[in-house]
Amino acid sequence: MLAAWHFLDTLEFLSEKTVVQSAYLFRGHGYSRAGGILQYAKVSVGIKDGAIAGKAAVKWFVQKILELDAEPAVTENQINQKCQEIPHAGNILEISGIGENILFGILAEIGDISRFDDVKEIQKLSGLGLSACSSGKHKGETKISHRGRKRLRYWLFQAAKSAVAHAEEFKEQHMYYTTRADNPLKKMQSLIVIGCKLLRIICTILKKGIVYDPKKMLMDIRRVEKKEAIKA
């Protein structure tokens, strides 16, 4: 719609157009909306004084808005190129559902991976570490702490949702967690667990440079299923 203002010099220009032509200029807003704008333009007295300056001001503002709209894409491209320089980042992108924006959001919040001795430290940093809500003799539910970097927690949750939606191995894991006979998890709890698992996978790939293998990721589920079958 902003691009249309390059052509809308005056109300007279708009009032001379048909509904179809107006709908094209304001495409995306429908014929009824374009017809209403056209009717208002035909009955409006408009502003006669300072029309030239007004047109110049409108064009200047529209141009600036279009330039500002283009800047985030340029910045995002530069960030992505910079993050591609991180060793083994390409291996993590092999995980279905984990795109550049999600991965680089996680990496930006974690920082230098070598400063952590254990992935549990990063889990605690994200606020996904478990804490018991207890007081005295009362023992409440065990929940995530929510302490730490909420942006890291946000990106891990987005990664979990995307992986469950696009990767068959994570979809199978999510199904197992929510439908298992012993202590089934709620959907939100399952996504948090998967987010923590993704964090462990990302840290392992970054530190050891290994290639992601979905079959190894599913081994944990199959081990538990075997134990349950033996007990039965």
Short mmCIF file of N, CA, C and O in Angstrom, two decimals, residues 21-76:
data_model
loop_
_atom_site.label_atom_id
_atom_site.label_comp_id
_atom_site.label_asym_id
_atom_site.label_seq_id
_atom_site.Cartn_x
_atom_site.Cartn_y
_atom_site.Cartn_z
N GLN A 21 -9.12 0.05 -10.73
CA GLN A 21 -7.82 0.70 -10.67
C GLN A 21 -7.44 1.07 -9.24
O GLN A 21 -6.28 0.91 -8.83
N SER A 22 -8.42 1.52 -8.48
CA SER A 22 -8.16 1.86 -7.08
C SER A 22 -7.81 0.62 -6.27
O SER A 22 -6.93 0.65 -5.40
N ALA A 23 -8.50 -0.49 -6.56
CA ALA A 23 -8.23 -1.74 -5.85
C ALA A 23 -6.80 -2.22 -6.13
O ALA A 23 -6.14 -2.79 -5.27
N TYR A 24 -6.33 -1.97 -7.36
CA TYR A 24 -4.95 -2.36 -7.68
C TYR A 24 -3.95 -1.51 -6.90
O TYR A 24 -2.96 -2.02 -6.37
N LEU A 25 -4.22 -0.20 -6.80
CA LEU A 25 -3.32 0.69 -6.06
C LEU A 25 -3.29 0.30 -4.58
O LEU A 25 -2.23 0.33 -3.94
N PHE A 26 -4.46 -0.04 -4.05
CA PHE A 26 -4.55 -0.42 -2.64
C PHE A 26 -4.74 -1.94 -2.52
O PHE A 26 -5.53 -2.42 -1.72
N ARG A 27 -4.01 -2.70 -3.33
CA ARG A 27 -4.17 -4.16 -3.35
C ARG A 27 -3.89 -4.76 -1.98
O ARG A 27 -2.99 -4.33 -1.28
N GLY A 28 -4.71 -5.74 -1.68
CA GLY A 28 -4.61 -6.36 -0.37
C GLY A 28 -5.70 -5.89 0.56
O GLY A 28 -5.87 -6.43 1.65
N HIS A 29 -6.47 -4.86 0.15
CA HIS A 29 -7.52 -4.30 1.01
C HIS A 29 -8.92 -4.55 0.45
O HIS A 29 -9.90 -4.13 1.06
N GLY A 30 -9.03 -5.20 -0.73
CA GLY A 30 -10.33 -5.58 -1.26
C GLY A 30 -11.02 -4.48 -2.04
O GLY A 30 -10.71 -3.29 -1.92
N TYR A 31 -11.99 -4.90 -2.90
CA TYR A 31 -12.70 -3.96 -3.74
C TYR A 31 -13.60 -3.03 -2.93
O TYR A 31 -13.76 -1.85 -3.26
N SER A 32 -14.23 -3.56 -1.87
CA SER A 32 -15.15 -2.73 -1.08
C SER A 32 -14.39 -1.59 -0.41
O SER A 32 -14.87 -0.45 -0.36
N ARG A 33 -13.20 -1.90 0.11
CA ARG A 33 -12.38 -0.87 0.76
C ARG A 33 -11.92 0.17 -0.26
O ARG A 33 -11.94 1.38 0.00
N ALA A 34 -11.50 -0.32 -1.44
CA ALA A 34 -11.06 0.60 -2.50
C ALA A 34 -12.21 1.47 -2.98
O ALA A 34 -12.03 2.67 -3.25
N GLY A 35 -13.42 0.87 -3.07
CA GLY A 35 -14.58 1.65 -3.50
C GLY A 35 -14.92 2.74 -2.50
O GLY A 35 -15.28 3.86 -2.89
N GLY A 36 -14.78 2.45 -1.21
CA GLY A 36 -15.04 3.46 -0.19
C GLY A 36 -14.05 4.61 -0.26
O GLY A 36 -14.44 5.78 -0.14
N ILE A 37 -12.77 4.28 -0.45
CA ILE A 37 -11.75 5.33 -0.59
C ILE A 37 -12.02 6.19 -1.81
O ILE A 37 -11.88 7.43 -1.77
N LEU A 38 -12.45 5.54 -2.89
CA LEU A 38 -12.76 6.26 -4.13
C LEU A 38 -13.91 7.23 -3.94
O LEU A 38 -13.87 8.38 -4.41
N GLN A 39 -14.96 6.82 -3.23
CA GLN A 39 -16.10 7.70 -2.99
C GLN A 39 -15.72 8.90 -2.13
O GLN A 39 -16.15 10.03 -2.40
N TYR A 40 -14.89 8.65 -1.11
CA TYR A 40 -14.44 9.76 -0.27
C TYR A 40 -13.61 10.76 -1.08
O TYR A 40 -13.69 11.98 -0.88
N ALA A 41 -12.79 10.25 -2.00
CA ALA A 41 -11.95 11.13 -2.81
C ALA A 41 -12.79 12.01 -3.73
O ALA A 41 -12.46 13.17 -3.97
N LYS A 42 -13.91 11.46 -4.25
CA LYS A 42 -14.74 12.22 -5.19
C LYS A 42 -15.50 13.36 -4.51
O LYS A 42 -15.74 14.40 -5.12
N VAL A 43 -15.88 13.17 -3.24
CA VAL A 43 -16.66 14.20 -2.56
C VAL A 43 -15.79 15.11 -1.70
O VAL A 43 -16.27 16.12 -1.18
N SER A 44 -14.51 14.77 -1.55
CA SER A 44 -13.64 15.58 -0.70
C SER A 44 -13.23 16.86 -1.42
O SER A 44 -12.97 16.87 -2.62
N VAL A 45 -13.17 17.95 -0.65
CA VAL A 45 -12.71 19.22 -1.23
C VAL A 45 -11.19 19.22 -1.36
O VAL A 45 -10.62 19.96 -2.15
N GLY A 46 -10.53 18.36 -0.56
CA GLY A 46 -9.07 18.27 -0.64
C GLY A 46 -8.39 19.51 -0.10
O GLY A 46 -9.01 20.41 0.46
N ILE A 47 -7.11 19.57 -0.25
CA ILE A 47 -6.31 20.72 0.17
C ILE A 47 -5.67 21.32 -1.07
O ILE A 47 -4.85 20.67 -1.71
N LYS A 48 -6.04 22.50 -1.41
CA LYS A 48 -5.51 23.15 -2.62
C LYS A 48 -4.21 23.88 -2.34
O LYS A 48 -3.29 23.86 -3.15
N ASP A 49 -4.15 24.56 -1.18
CA ASP A 49 -2.95 25.33 -0.86
C ASP A 49 -1.81 24.42 -0.44
O ASP A 49 -2.00 23.48 0.33
N GLY A 50 -0.63 24.70 -0.92
CA GLY A 50 0.55 23.91 -0.54
C GLY A 50 0.54 22.50 -1.07
O GLY A 50 1.14 21.61 -0.46
N ALA A 51 -0.13 22.27 -2.21
CA ALA A 51 -0.24 20.91 -2.74
C ALA A 51 1.12 20.36 -3.16
O ALA A 51 1.41 19.19 -2.93
N ILE A 52 1.94 21.21 -3.75
CA ILE A 52 3.25 20.74 -4.23
C ILE A 52 4.13 20.32 -3.05
O ILE A 52 4.75 19.25 -3.06
N ALA A 53 4.16 21.16 -2.01
CA ALA A 53 4.95 20.81 -0.82
C ALA A 53 4.39 19.57 -0.13
O ALA A 53 5.15 18.73 0.37
N GLY A 54 3.08 19.45 -0.12
CA GLY A 54 2.45 18.29 0.50
C GLY A 54 2.81 17.00 -0.21
O GLY A 54 3.10 15.99 0.42
N LYS A 55 2.78 17.07 -1.56
CA LYS A 55 3.13 15.88 -2.34
C LYS A 55 4.58 15.48 -2.10
O LYS A 55 4.91 14.30 -1.96
N ALA A 56 5.46 16.48 -2.04
CA ALA A 56 6.88 16.20 -1.81
C ALA A 56 7.10 15.58 -0.43
O ALA A 56 7.91 14.64 -0.26
N ALA A 57 6.38 16.07 0.58
CA ALA A 57 6.53 15.55 1.93
C ALA A 57 6.05 14.10 2.02
O ALA A 57 6.70 13.25 2.64
N VAL A 58 4.90 13.81 1.38
CA VAL A 58 4.35 12.45 1.39
C VAL A 58 5.34 11.48 0.73
O VAL A 58 5.62 10.40 1.26
N LYS A 59 5.88 11.88 -0.42
CA LYS A 59 6.83 11.02 -1.13
C LYS A 59 8.09 10.78 -0.29
O LYS A 59 8.63 9.68 -0.26
N TRP A 60 8.54 11.82 0.42
CA TRP A 60 9.75 11.69 1.24
C TRP A 60 9.52 10.70 2.38
O TRP A 60 10.35 9.84 2.63
N PHE A 61 8.37 10.85 3.05
CA PHE A 61 8.06 9.95 4.16
C PHE A 61 7.88 8.51 3.70
O PHE A 61 8.33 7.57 4.35
N VAL A 62 7.21 8.33 2.55
CA VAL A 62 7.01 6.98 2.03
C VAL A 62 8.35 6.34 1.69
O VAL A 62 8.59 5.16 1.99
N GLN A 63 9.24 7.12 1.08
CA GLN A 63 10.55 6.59 0.72
C GLN A 63 11.33 6.17 1.97
O GLN A 63 11.99 5.12 1.99
N LYS A 64 11.26 6.98 3.03
CA LYS A 64 11.96 6.65 4.27
C LYS A 64 11.40 5.39 4.92
O LYS A 64 12.14 4.57 5.45
N ILE A 65 10.07 5.26 4.89
CA ILE A 65 9.44 4.07 5.46
C ILE A 65 9.86 2.82 4.71
O ILE A 65 10.16 1.78 5.31
N LEU A 66 9.91 2.91 3.37
CA LEU A 66 10.32 1.76 2.58
C LEU A 66 11.79 1.40 2.85
O LEU A 66 12.15 0.22 2.89
N GLU A 67 12.62 2.42 3.05
CA GLU A 67 14.03 2.17 3.36
C GLU A 67 14.18 1.49 4.72
O GLU A 67 14.99 0.56 4.89
N LEU A 68 13.39 1.96 5.71
CA LEU A 68 13.44 1.35 7.04
C LEU A 68 12.93 -0.09 7.02
O LEU A 68 13.43 -0.94 7.77
N ASP A 69 11.95 -0.37 6.16
CA ASP A 69 11.44 -1.73 6.04
C ASP A 69 12.50 -2.67 5.48
O ASP A 69 12.50 -3.86 5.80
N ALA A 70 13.37 -2.14 4.63
CA ALA A 70 14.40 -2.99 4.00
C ALA A 70 15.59 -3.22 4.91
O ALA A 70 16.31 -4.21 4.75
N GLU A 71 15.82 -2.32 5.88
CA GLU A 71 17.01 -2.43 6.74
C GLU A 71 17.06 -3.70 7.59
O GLU A 71 18.13 -4.31 7.71
N PRO A 72 15.96 -4.16 8.21
CA PRO A 72 16.05 -5.39 9.01
C PRO A 72 16.51 -6.60 8.21
O PRO A 72 17.25 -7.43 8.73
N ALA A 73 16.08 -6.69 6.95
CA ALA A 73 16.50 -7.83 6.12
C ALA A 73 18.00 -7.79 5.87
O ALA A 73 18.67 -8.84 5.89
N VAL A 74 18.55 -6.59 5.65
CA VAL A 74 19.99 -6.45 5.43
C VAL A 74 20.76 -6.83 6.69
O VAL A 74 21.76 -7.56 6.65
N THR A 75 20.29 -6.33 7.84
CA THR A 75 20.95 -6.64 9.12
C THR A 75 20.88 -8.13 9.43
O THR A 75 21.86 -8.73 9.87
N GLU A 76 19.72 -8.74 9.18
CA GLU A 76 19.56 -10.16 9.43
C GLU A 76 20.50 -10.99 8.56
O GLU A 76 21.09 -11.97 9.01
#
